[in-house]
XYZ file of C-alpha atoms in Angstrom:
740
model
C 95.236 22.034 -11.153
C 97.155 24.514 -13.176
C 97.016 27.003 -10.175
C 97.987 25.898 -6.595
C 95.841 23.766 -4.349
C 92.919 25.461 -2.069
C 94.851 25.151 0.641
C 97.695 27.030 0.085
C 95.970 29.357 -2.280
C 93.698 30.367 0.210
C 96.594 30.291 2.511
C 98.240 33.455 0.469
C 95.726 35.311 -0.117
C 94.735 35.421 3.423
C 98.209 36.593 3.807
C 97.965 39.153 0.860
C 94.788 40.315 2.705
C 96.269 40.965 6.177
C 98.902 42.641 4.358
C 100.012 46.385 5.598
C 98.324 48.980 2.988
C 101.657 50.343 2.164
C 102.765 46.655 0.737
C 100.384 46.183 -1.019
C 100.775 49.206 -2.738
C 104.318 48.728 -3.045
C 103.282 45.405 -4.856
C 100.501 46.278 -6.747
C 102.505 49.557 -8.182
C 105.711 47.351 -9.359
C 106.794 48.030 -12.504
C 108.941 45.102 -13.503
C 108.815 41.339 -12.311
C 111.711 41.806 -11.258
C 110.340 44.222 -8.198
C 107.765 41.987 -7.600
C 109.694 38.672 -7.095
C 111.545 40.124 -4.804
C 109.060 42.504 -2.734
C 107.195 39.360 -2.339
C 109.691 36.635 -1.507
C 111.052 39.138 1.002
C 107.338 38.886 2.474
C 108.111 34.631 2.980
C 108.254 33.170 6.474
C 109.607 30.052 7.602
C 105.950 29.511 8.931
C 104.451 29.563 5.265
C 106.541 26.943 4.420
C 106.219 24.939 7.045
C 102.107 25.024 6.031
C 103.455 24.480 2.762
C 105.485 21.078 3.518
C 102.957 19.885 5.373
C 100.911 20.172 2.250
C 102.928 18.418 0.309
C 103.490 15.820 2.315
C 100.219 14.935 1.752
C 100.650 13.477 -1.502
C 102.052 10.259 -1.448
C 104.857 10.546 -4.288
C 107.745 7.934 -2.764
C 108.093 4.550 -2.693
C 106.275 2.470 -0.289
C 107.706 -1.128 0.332
C 104.329 -2.452 1.556
C 102.071 -1.055 -1.887
C 103.074 -3.600 -3.997
C 101.058 -6.533 -2.850
C 98.058 -4.405 -1.602
C 98.133 -2.851 -5.449
C 98.747 -7.002 -6.879
C 96.168 -8.223 -4.389
C 93.964 -5.605 -5.787
C 94.909 -6.076 -9.342
C 94.088 -10.133 -8.574
C 90.587 -9.297 -7.668
C 89.899 -7.151 -10.840
C 91.418 -9.966 -12.832
C 89.307 -12.020 -11.360
C 86.239 -9.843 -12.685
C 87.766 -9.954 -16.237
C 88.664 -6.135 -15.834
C 91.950 -6.077 -17.267
C 91.751 -2.255 -18.000
C 91.591 -1.656 -14.083
C 94.075 -4.561 -12.998
C 96.765 -3.500 -15.649
C 96.572 -0.041 -13.490
C 96.751 -1.573 -10.063
C 99.712 -3.725 -11.577
C 101.087 -0.516 -12.543
C 100.734 1.227 -9.049
C 102.462 -1.715 -7.413
C 105.749 -1.964 -10.285
C 105.478 2.077 -9.303
C 105.984 1.846 -5.775
C 108.556 -1.249 -6.231
C 112.240 -1.163 -6.024
C 114.548 -2.138 -9.006
C 115.324 -5.975 -9.454
C 113.244 -6.792 -6.960
C 110.488 -10.275 -6.448
C 108.332 -7.699 -6.547
C 108.639 -5.442 -9.642
C 109.006 -8.446 -11.055
C 105.485 -10.061 -9.938
C 104.004 -7.002 -10.420
C 105.069 -7.165 -14.533
C 104.585 -10.439 -15.034
C 101.025 -10.534 -13.641
C 100.043 -7.193 -15.509
C 101.688 -9.045 -18.523
C 98.572 -11.460 -18.414
C 96.159 -8.235 -17.680
C 97.701 -7.005 -21.338
C 97.477 -10.197 -22.999
C 93.673 -10.582 -22.646
C 93.732 -7.319 -23.944
C 95.533 -8.341 -26.972
C 98.386 -6.038 -26.189
C 100.659 -8.415 -27.524
C 103.691 -6.753 -27.989
C 103.606 -4.761 -25.039
C 102.587 -8.171 -22.972
C 106.205 -9.329 -24.525
C 107.929 -6.182 -23.071
C 106.538 -6.977 -19.459
C 107.912 -10.316 -19.736
C 111.317 -9.627 -20.462
C 110.986 -6.573 -17.875
C 109.664 -9.419 -15.388
C 112.981 -11.632 -16.180
C 114.941 -8.638 -15.857
C 114.381 -7.546 -12.335
C 114.767 -11.002 -10.825
C 111.527 -13.037 -11.716
C 111.283 -16.212 -9.243
C 112.309 -19.502 -11.753
C 110.014 -21.713 -10.086
C 107.202 -19.442 -11.486
C 109.200 -18.858 -15.021
C 106.761 -21.365 -17.523
C 103.776 -19.664 -16.682
C 105.228 -15.969 -18.613
C 107.215 -18.551 -21.639
C 104.077 -20.533 -22.115
C 102.763 -16.391 -22.293
C 105.106 -15.190 -24.372
C 104.857 -18.219 -27.046
C 101.838 -17.359 -27.221
C 102.017 -13.396 -28.008
C 104.639 -14.804 -30.482
C 102.154 -17.236 -32.302
C 99.459 -14.646 -31.562
C 101.559 -11.776 -33.706
C 102.054 -14.156 -35.975
C 105.927 -14.757 -34.833
C 105.985 -18.608 -35.618
C 109.426 -18.872 -35.177
C 110.469 -17.610 -32.719
C 107.246 -19.074 -30.650
C 108.526 -22.551 -31.664
C 111.593 -21.761 -30.066
C 109.774 -20.756 -26.837
C 108.163 -23.626 -26.654
C 110.931 -25.807 -27.367
C 112.893 -23.988 -24.371
C 109.849 -25.222 -22.341
C 109.591 -28.518 -22.980
C 113.702 -29.032 -22.212
C 113.436 -27.055 -19.001
C 110.209 -28.323 -18.093
C 111.670 -32.089 -18.506
C 115.176 -31.524 -17.637
C 113.221 -29.693 -13.992
C 109.552 -31.576 -13.804
C 109.847 -29.425 -10.191
C 110.593 -26.270 -11.410
C 107.330 -24.741 -11.743
C 104.432 -23.664 -9.484
C 101.814 -24.679 -12.488
C 99.925 -28.314 -12.202
C 102.211 -30.758 -14.591
C 99.223 -31.454 -16.377
C 97.916 -27.840 -16.885
C 101.499 -27.186 -18.325
C 101.507 -30.248 -20.538
C 97.735 -29.036 -21.867
C 98.604 -25.906 -22.707
C 101.789 -26.960 -24.150
C 99.458 -28.534 -26.443
C 97.518 -26.120 -27.163
C 100.151 -24.183 -28.240
C 101.515 -26.858 -30.376
C 98.535 -27.064 -32.439
C 98.551 -23.624 -32.623
C 101.160 -24.011 -34.468
C 100.978 -26.061 -36.698
C 97.793 -24.513 -37.974
C 99.583 -20.898 -37.636
C 97.076 -19.011 -36.417
C 98.345 -15.790 -36.981
C 95.506 -12.789 -35.116
C 96.417 -9.391 -35.376
C 96.824 -7.401 -32.215
C 93.561 -5.952 -31.227
C 94.633 -2.296 -29.422
C 94.197 0.853 -32.011
C 97.600 1.826 -32.322
C 96.522 2.491 -36.291
C 94.228 5.515 -34.393
C 97.712 7.275 -33.099
C 99.582 6.641 -36.574
C 96.306 7.994 -38.484
C 96.681 11.115 -36.460
C 100.498 11.543 -37.260
C 99.820 10.951 -40.871
C 97.148 14.198 -41.088
C 99.669 16.598 -42.990
C 99.530 20.807 -43.156
C 97.421 21.505 -46.792
C 101.216 23.162 -47.676
C 104.792 23.841 -46.821
C 105.111 27.867 -45.001
C 107.985 29.514 -45.989
C 107.967 31.651 -43.272
C 106.517 29.728 -40.144
C 107.730 25.825 -39.440
C 105.508 23.286 -39.001
C 102.351 26.327 -40.068
C 99.954 25.184 -43.235
C 100.660 28.196 -46.024
C 97.439 29.541 -45.109
C 98.682 31.583 -42.395
C 100.629 34.112 -42.083
C 102.004 35.293 -39.002
C 101.916 39.231 -37.211
C 102.460 41.256 -34.488
C 101.365 43.437 -32.027
C 101.844 45.668 -29.231
C 99.554 44.751 -26.679
C 98.309 41.422 -28.164
C 101.779 39.994 -29.247
C 102.381 37.286 -32.202
C 99.213 36.580 -33.730
C 98.101 34.236 -36.867
C 96.438 35.611 -39.864
C 94.872 33.468 -42.746
C 96.154 35.039 -45.550
C 93.590 32.755 -48.222
C 90.360 30.385 -47.439
C 90.753 27.858 -44.828
C 88.611 24.939 -44.839
C 86.802 23.501 -41.987
C 89.413 20.886 -39.894
C 92.214 21.958 -42.155
C 95.045 21.652 -40.047
C 97.167 24.900 -39.651
C 99.958 24.503 -37.624
C 101.531 20.919 -36.492
C 104.129 20.533 -33.841
C 105.735 19.601 -30.749
C 104.938 21.230 -27.285
C 107.815 23.547 -26.613
C 107.648 21.906 -23.088
C 104.937 19.822 -21.498
C 103.777 18.382 -18.608
C 100.554 16.048 -17.884
C 97.915 17.643 -15.572
C 97.535 15.423 -13.040
C 93.096 15.307 -13.377
C 91.353 14.722 -10.165
C 94.086 13.878 -7.772
C 93.083 12.089 -4.659
C 92.607 14.083 -1.435
C 96.082 13.878 0.138
C 96.662 11.843 3.444
C 97.511 13.797 6.584
C 97.322 10.527 9.071
C 100.023 8.576 10.287
C 98.435 5.829 8.301
C 97.799 6.489 4.688
C 95.624 4.713 2.675
C 96.660 3.427 -0.697
C 94.600 5.062 -3.425
C 93.227 2.862 -6.579
C 91.537 5.422 -8.250
C 92.473 5.848 -12.034
C 94.083 9.326 -12.371
C 96.062 10.994 -15.925
C 99.050 9.454 -13.934
C 98.491 6.317 -14.219
C 97.620 6.783 -17.715
C 99.680 9.238 -19.754
C 103.124 8.766 -19.796
C 105.052 11.405 -18.512
C 106.574 12.545 -20.989
C 105.495 11.978 -24.111
C 102.239 12.255 -23.327
C 101.598 8.913 -24.770
C 98.029 6.481 -23.306
C 99.547 3.505 -22.223
C 98.924 0.954 -19.489
C 101.944 -0.208 -19.194
C 104.158 2.630 -17.626
C 107.681 2.071 -16.336
C 108.446 3.844 -13.469
C 111.255 5.945 -12.104
C 113.554 4.336 -9.490
C 113.622 7.382 -7.023
C 109.531 8.341 -6.822
C 106.198 6.476 -7.772
C 104.935 8.960 -9.572
C 106.279 10.059 -12.683
C 105.625 6.858 -14.791
C 106.917 6.717 -18.727
C 106.025 4.926 -21.714
C 109.233 3.175 -22.688
C 112.675 3.499 -21.328
C 113.727 5.892 -23.641
C 110.889 8.056 -22.060
C 112.234 7.632 -18.542
C 115.824 8.581 -19.292
C 115.056 11.561 -21.735
C 113.267 13.028 -19.326
C 115.569 12.253 -16.264
C 118.296 13.961 -18.273
C 116.403 16.726 -19.127
C 114.609 17.926 -16.043
C 113.198 14.793 -13.452
C 116.827 14.432 -11.734
C 115.666 18.042 -10.385
C 112.280 17.271 -10.173
C 112.063 13.985 -8.988
C 112.545 14.443 -4.869
C 109.853 17.486 -5.612
C 106.607 15.880 -6.240
C 104.775 16.606 -3.604
C 105.502 20.287 -3.708
C 104.796 20.108 -7.055
C 101.670 19.260 -7.028
C 100.768 21.446 -4.559
C 101.848 24.249 -6.216
C 99.867 23.224 -9.239
C 100.733 23.009 -13.073
C 101.856 26.307 -14.188
C 104.416 26.328 -11.553
C 105.390 22.941 -12.955
C 105.331 24.210 -16.187
C 107.756 27.248 -15.218
C 110.442 25.051 -13.654
C 110.406 22.689 -16.228
C 110.328 24.922 -19.262
C 113.553 26.551 -17.005
C 115.639 23.324 -16.625
C 114.713 22.448 -20.254
C 116.099 25.241 -21.701
C 118.973 25.297 -19.247
C 120.367 28.136 -16.507
C 122.845 29.833 -18.769
C 121.105 29.914 -21.584
C 118.018 31.703 -19.471
C 120.243 34.211 -18.437
C 121.853 34.950 -22.040
C 117.939 35.396 -22.973
C 117.226 37.892 -19.541
C 120.549 39.638 -20.132
C 119.508 40.254 -23.825
C 116.161 41.399 -23.341
C 116.152 43.188 -20.409
C 116.165 47.348 -19.664
C 118.531 46.792 -17.149
C 121.029 44.504 -14.639
C 122.762 44.947 -12.178
C 123.152 42.403 -9.569
C 119.804 41.635 -8.813
C 118.161 44.544 -10.266
C 116.631 42.439 -13.092
C 114.174 44.125 -15.044
C 111.907 42.226 -17.827
C 110.765 43.251 -20.407
C 106.855 44.026 -20.580
C 104.395 44.628 -23.246
C 105.795 48.205 -24.063
C 106.666 46.249 -27.449
C 108.700 48.605 -29.908
C 107.485 46.572 -32.709
C 104.393 48.647 -34.615
C 103.428 45.671 -36.766
C 104.662 42.911 -38.526
C 103.716 40.721 -41.539
C 105.136 37.143 -42.309
C 108.155 36.888 -40.487
C 109.371 40.956 -40.116
C 108.010 44.236 -38.584
C 108.633 47.646 -38.905
C 108.980 50.355 -36.417
C 109.629 53.731 -36.303
C 113.152 55.251 -36.479
C 113.920 59.089 -37.374
C 110.280 59.385 -39.086
C 111.339 56.553 -41.187
C 110.046 52.656 -40.691
C 111.901 50.482 -40.611
C 112.122 46.285 -40.318
C 112.493 44.641 -36.806
C 112.715 41.036 -36.707
C 109.964 39.049 -34.706
C 111.111 37.588 -31.557
C 111.620 33.738 -32.164
C 112.427 34.857 -36.012
C 115.988 34.519 -37.384
C 117.619 37.399 -39.197
C 115.639 36.016 -42.236
C 112.787 36.567 -40.754
C 111.746 32.510 -40.750
C 110.409 32.030 -37.144
C 110.838 28.601 -35.673
C 110.086 27.324 -31.932
C 112.966 28.786 -29.770
C 112.975 29.728 -26.416
C 113.321 33.411 -27.246
C 110.001 33.245 -28.687
C 108.529 31.356 -25.452
C 110.130 34.243 -23.575
C 108.279 36.950 -25.872
C 105.231 36.011 -25.031
C 103.183 38.667 -23.190
C 102.728 37.988 -19.817
C 100.055 41.132 -19.631
C 101.898 41.837 -16.005
C 99.530 45.336 -16.008
C 96.574 43.197 -16.658
C 96.951 40.353 -13.569
C 94.638 41.416 -9.972
C 98.171 41.982 -7.781
C 97.280 39.543 -5.463
C 97.532 37.086 -8.550
C 100.703 38.224 -8.895
C 101.285 38.547 -4.873
C 100.022 34.122 -5.431
C 102.637 33.850 -8.242
C 105.652 35.266 -6.931
C 105.698 33.720 -3.450
C 104.936 29.849 -5.300
C 107.814 29.990 -7.474
C 109.788 32.023 -4.533
C 109.500 29.121 -2.430
C 110.048 26.677 -5.201
C 113.556 28.301 -5.834
C 113.880 28.148 -1.824
C 113.570 24.933 -2.088
C 115.963 23.829 -5.011
C 118.061 25.956 -2.992
C 118.163 24.391 -0.559
C 118.328 20.978 -1.969
C 121.278 21.173 -4.215
C 122.710 17.965 -5.123
C 122.027 16.557 -2.396
C 118.335 16.521 -4.346
C 119.174 13.160 -6.288
C 117.499 10.145 -5.941
C 119.021 7.315 -4.037
C 119.661 4.417 -6.434
C 121.050 6.750 -9.154
C 124.061 6.411 -10.860
C 126.988 8.625 -9.401
C 128.260 9.245 -12.980
C 124.397 11.191 -13.527
C 125.029 13.597 -10.537
C 126.989 16.240 -12.753
C 124.847 17.048 -14.796
C 122.155 17.617 -12.355
C 120.528 21.368 -13.012
C 119.779 23.089 -9.824
C 120.223 26.612 -8.930
C 123.128 25.733 -6.858
C 125.083 25.753 -10.448
C 122.935 29.311 -10.679
C 124.801 31.710 -9.123
C 121.841 34.626 -9.071
C 118.773 32.757 -8.366
C 117.091 36.005 -9.105
C 117.174 35.146 -12.739
C 116.150 32.071 -12.287
C 113.200 32.748 -10.357
C 111.517 35.985 -12.004
C 112.035 33.620 -15.355
C 109.747 31.637 -13.657
C 107.159 33.871 -12.513
C 106.887 35.590 -16.224
C 106.083 32.257 -17.442
C 103.595 31.500 -14.579
C 102.217 34.453 -15.570
C 102.331 34.030 -19.651
C 100.888 30.709 -19.374
C 97.196 31.585 -18.063
C 97.189 33.453 -21.582
C 99.360 31.282 -23.779
C 99.141 27.719 -22.384
C 97.527 24.782 -24.542
C 95.378 22.214 -22.800
C 94.971 18.780 -24.561
C 92.228 16.653 -23.496
C 90.871 13.545 -24.298
C 87.511 13.689 -26.786
C 84.311 13.498 -24.413
C 80.525 13.085 -25.530
C 78.732 15.339 -23.296
C 76.111 16.463 -25.654
C 75.964 19.272 -26.634
C 78.767 21.429 -25.908
C 78.797 23.470 -23.321
C 81.283 26.249 -23.547
C 78.305 27.373 -26.789
C 77.696 30.920 -25.632
C 76.507 33.986 -26.910
C 78.752 37.164 -27.915
C 78.640 38.967 -24.574
C 79.068 36.016 -22.529
C 82.112 35.214 -24.674
C 83.522 38.633 -24.797
C 83.520 38.130 -21.042
C 85.467 34.754 -20.647
C 88.374 36.812 -23.214
C 88.510 39.259 -21.478
C 88.403 37.528 -17.402
C 91.014 35.540 -19.094
C 93.243 36.272 -21.710
C 92.294 39.825 -21.405
C 91.197 40.190 -24.978
C 88.286 42.630 -26.853
C 88.065 40.477 -30.072
C 86.434 42.873 -32.889
C 86.211 40.471 -35.700
C 83.494 40.597 -38.204
C 81.554 37.534 -37.186
C 82.016 39.255 -33.341
C 80.913 42.823 -34.025
C 77.686 40.435 -36.274
C 76.629 38.706 -33.980
C 76.727 41.647 -31.552
C 74.502 43.715 -33.960
C 72.180 40.811 -34.801
C 71.869 39.942 -30.932
C 70.860 42.885 -29.942
C 67.497 41.718 -31.310
C 67.892 38.140 -29.151
C 69.270 34.535 -31.060
C 66.854 33.277 -33.216
C 66.786 30.161 -31.685
C 65.147 32.319 -28.424
C 62.814 34.735 -30.914
C 58.810 35.189 -31.599
C 56.981 35.633 -34.762
C 53.592 36.904 -35.610
C 50.411 34.865 -35.349
C 49.385 36.473 -38.712
C 52.518 37.405 -40.901
C 55.510 34.884 -39.185
C 57.636 37.718 -39.190
C 59.815 38.270 -36.268
C 58.780 39.973 -33.306
C 60.668 43.191 -32.306
C 60.694 45.140 -28.894
C 61.921 45.011 -25.048
C 58.904 44.803 -22.763
C 56.183 45.229 -25.219
C 56.392 43.560 -28.767
C 55.690 44.388 -32.223
C 55.789 42.879 -35.418
C 58.915 43.598 -37.337
C 56.649 43.888 -40.835
C 55.900 47.054 -41.078
C 52.343 46.576 -43.435
C 51.425 43.773 -41.047
C 48.128 44.871 -38.843
C 48.757 42.453 -35.612
C 48.335 44.179 -32.223
C 51.634 44.905 -30.336
C 52.228 41.964 -26.690
C 53.816 41.779 -24.019
C 56.923 40.244 -23.743
C 55.882 38.586 -20.578
C 52.546 37.551 -21.918
C 54.582 35.343 -25.183
C 56.827 33.817 -22.512
C 54.570 32.570 -20.615
C 52.919 31.040 -23.153
C 56.133 29.515 -23.933
C 57.267 28.280 -19.901
C 53.223 26.399 -20.606
C 54.558 24.790 -24.449
C 57.463 23.373 -21.869
C 55.184 21.861 -19.441
C 53.306 20.256 -22.345
C 56.869 19.197 -23.768
C 58.017 18.049 -20.577
C 54.927 15.594 -19.926
C 55.284 14.157 -23.183
C 59.093 13.347 -22.968
C 58.010 11.303 -20.286
C 55.297 9.697 -21.760
C 57.988 8.976 -24.768
C 60.049 6.861 -21.566
C 56.893 5.471 -20.626
C 56.448 3.497 -23.904
C 52.756 5.820 -24.369
C 53.883 6.221 -28.361
C 50.431 6.848 -29.960
C 49.845 9.408 -26.566
C 52.899 10.975 -26.762
C 52.768 12.001 -30.464
C 49.349 12.995 -29.817
C 50.119 15.399 -27.342
C 53.520 16.484 -29.322
C 50.940 17.353 -32.455
C 49.389 19.735 -30.532
C 52.386 21.669 -29.117
C 53.919 21.862 -32.732
C 50.407 23.424 -33.750
C 50.751 26.035 -30.658
C 54.578 26.545 -30.873
C 54.221 27.900 -34.740
C 51.737 30.621 -33.862
C 54.362 32.222 -31.394
C 57.185 31.288 -31.900
C 60.431 31.640 -34.959
C 60.268 28.684 -36.857
C 64.217 28.004 -36.090
C 63.846 28.506 -32.340
C 65.024 25.955 -29.924
C 61.639 24.424 -28.661
C 60.297 24.046 -31.970
C 63.610 21.997 -32.803
C 63.246 19.574 -29.537
C 59.244 19.448 -30.632
C 60.297 18.003 -34.122
C 62.683 15.773 -32.279
C 60.400 14.529 -30.042
C 57.771 13.505 -32.954
C 61.252 11.868 -35.058
C 61.856 9.332 -32.059
C 58.455 8.306 -31.470
C 57.454 7.946 -34.759
C 60.893 5.947 -35.316
C 59.542 3.598 -32.409
C 56.469 3.712 -34.609
C 58.368 2.319 -36.760
C 56.992 5.114 -39.452
C 60.310 5.960 -41.022
C 59.356 8.642 -43.170
C 57.626 10.835 -40.640
C 60.533 10.500 -38.258
C 62.995 11.513 -41.079
C 60.294 14.406 -41.633
C 60.663 15.400 -38.014
C 63.493 15.557 -37.706
C 64.904 17.301 -40.892
C 62.980 20.286 -38.938
C 65.243 19.827 -35.793
C 68.086 19.467 -37.755
C 67.182 23.311 -39.065
C 67.365 24.244 -36.142
C 70.951 23.013 -35.402
C 72.117 24.668 -38.280
C 71.026 27.868 -37.630
C 71.904 27.563 -33.938
C 75.658 26.223 -33.459
C 76.361 25.827 -37.653
C 76.804 23.346 -40.578
C 79.516 22.053 -39.273
C 78.697 21.728 -35.818
C 79.597 18.930 -33.282
C 75.996 19.136 -33.296
C 74.942 19.189 -36.162
C 76.653 16.058 -37.137
C 74.899 14.229 -34.185
C 71.705 15.486 -36.075
C 72.885 14.038 -39.015
C 73.736 10.462 -37.935
C 70.822 10.047 -36.376
C 68.991 10.852 -39.225
C 71.405 9.111 -41.470
C 70.095 6.144 -39.051
C 66.169 6.700 -39.680
C 66.904 6.256 -43.663
C 68.606 3.259 -43.166
C 65.850 2.079 -41.008
C 63.330 2.957 -43.545
C 65.215 1.808 -46.695
C 65.619 4.887 -48.245
C 69.038 4.039 -49.610
C 70.058 6.731 -51.326
C 68.686 9.227 -49.172
C 70.791 7.542 -46.435
C 73.645 6.926 -48.105
C 73.989 11.027 -49.015
C 73.184 11.556 -45.367
C 76.343 9.153 -44.349
C 78.320 11.400 -46.267
C 77.223 14.307 -45.249
C 77.371 13.337 -41.193
C 80.856 11.368 -41.495
C 82.333 15.176 -42.939
C 80.976 17.055 -40.076
C 81.993 14.509 -37.366
C 85.438 13.392 -38.898
C 85.646 17.396 -37.804
C 85.937 17.027 -34.031
C 86.156 13.044 -33.222
C 88.556 10.905 -34.447
C 88.329 8.179 -37.074
C 87.841 5.237 -34.074
C 84.674 7.801 -33.074
C 81.738 5.156 -32.426
C 79.357 7.256 -34.555
C 82.118 7.252 -37.208
C 82.112 3.563 -37.038
C 78.615 3.487 -37.125
C 78.365 5.154 -40.611
C 81.214 3.491 -42.024
C 79.318 0.029 -41.112
C 75.685 1.628 -42.395
C 77.076 2.550 -45.287
C 79.334 -0.771 -46.404
C 76.352 -2.505 -46.015
C 73.887 -0.653 -47.940
C 76.937 -0.320 -50.048
C 76.789 -4.173 -50.373
C 73.254 -4.082 -51.657
C 72.756 -5.490 -55.154
C 72.363 -2.247 -57.862
C 68.162 -3.790 -58.582
C 67.791 -3.602 -54.816
C 69.053 -0.216 -54.386
C 66.968 1.003 -56.817
C 63.896 -0.960 -56.139
C 63.754 0.312 -51.819
């Protein structure tokens, strides 16, 4: 979703391919972003906009009055199945389609409060109860949510408030016995239960792991950087004409050390996997869970209790405060464009939001300040021909009359201190010369059609139901005399994002990290996305070492165990060894046979034939040692299989011995602080724990926790399990610990 949806992307690329060669050449050789934008936007035809409009309408981002009942019924089904999280999400979808101060909205909020209560999110449940009442929750149903409110207050230990709520409920019920749709006996039973709780003064704590967010917020920088706001003292700032700004280490950096901690200058929630757009007359409401259902569209906080925009069903927030801030900063303009922005992709959306947050006039000031020439609509934005040669710690040097003079880096003040501001963002390199002509054409047309939509909408783009006093501050191109300035700035930001955006995702365990790659593949990816050739010592050393092949793929001499070298024909790397040369094809064939045997053994393991699996794997291990390097990946796989088999047989000592071999292979291949190493240490800790090897278990638990903490949060399942094992071992009497 970074770039437009596939249909619009294919449409524009076909349009590019059909252009006359002369026009393609004009755009390809344009020297400034202004020329690219103006030439490209002049080619946008009404039929192009009609096609895009049809695509955009496929995303249902408006409010549908029939949807709340549908989502409430679907949520009720999930609730009955005790899937309270799924129920809460569906009730939230119902809320997002409801109009303010309607029974639909109040019922969806009330139902969601019930799901949140069962999830132990008592504070959030109370907020939803209040929202339900604010939006007109029916009087006949009030006892239901008042009971729920009292139970939340008891659970939170707010006993005085709970007593007051119970008293109010009793008085109302006595005064109007026919008030509730709930049977009288049920109410009386629930009231009695609440009174009992109050007398016992039970006060369980909220179960939602809100402490996780606080834990992450409390992570501190190693030391304050006098030149770089929000950065560790371990880094300094430099600039290069081709690379732009970058950080360098000024002292040794520890694994897992926090280097930069600051809020994003601007952010957009990545919608993730969206349901296919609907183009038929009969819309099918979607019940799948997306990022938009789980995260605040302003601060990106995870929440099951979203508060929707009054004008659309797509934008949702964690609180009324976030909703109001988003509205004032950018959503008043974005609100009617939800379908279009989803179609154009996240990069285009960020580019628009960035200019909205900064403000048109500030964008204009930066453009005028940094442009080489501005004449009417002839705008030249600076490319990567930066005059700064080098810069260290906030100030650079450029040559003038044969002398080197200091030049402030973009984003730094007169004293050379760097801070987050639009000047710093605007000066990120767009690498215009490195992007393909068709990509620049695609981005330019996306920005152009967005500008036209905004220009046409003007102040009419404000959704219905919004206070008229809010309209005066709406930020639209109608308030900007020259839309081209805005368009060119957005195009620059769109091109910058490929190299400068940071995607923040949740931690998900999918086995070994899929981005593990050799130096050649890594360099190719750096070059294709960042237009960057890495020349760091690690890459150069690895490239030299990889010329002979990685150690985890290496063959060894059958006689002296030295690594084999060569291409088609391999010879022992030990010159004093008399072992004969052997063809690579022969060794590869042996490896394939070995892999097949290991596969058979793994099936035996799955089928529970443990003794046969051990016998076969032991033979595979002997065979592997005769021609594979000790740190070959297959050696580690065989050792891991033997460790699992021995553990299943209850031979914890042998299991640990085999697993330690597998662990050495993982360390060589992925590094001592890698997440793979953390998983292997976790398994070894379990083996030692189950085998009552207390000192070894405690030592391994500590190592595993240190490594996994670098990659996972404190609520990670493996870290939690390690802490439980450690606590259990430390609770043993000292005599028991020493004897076992």
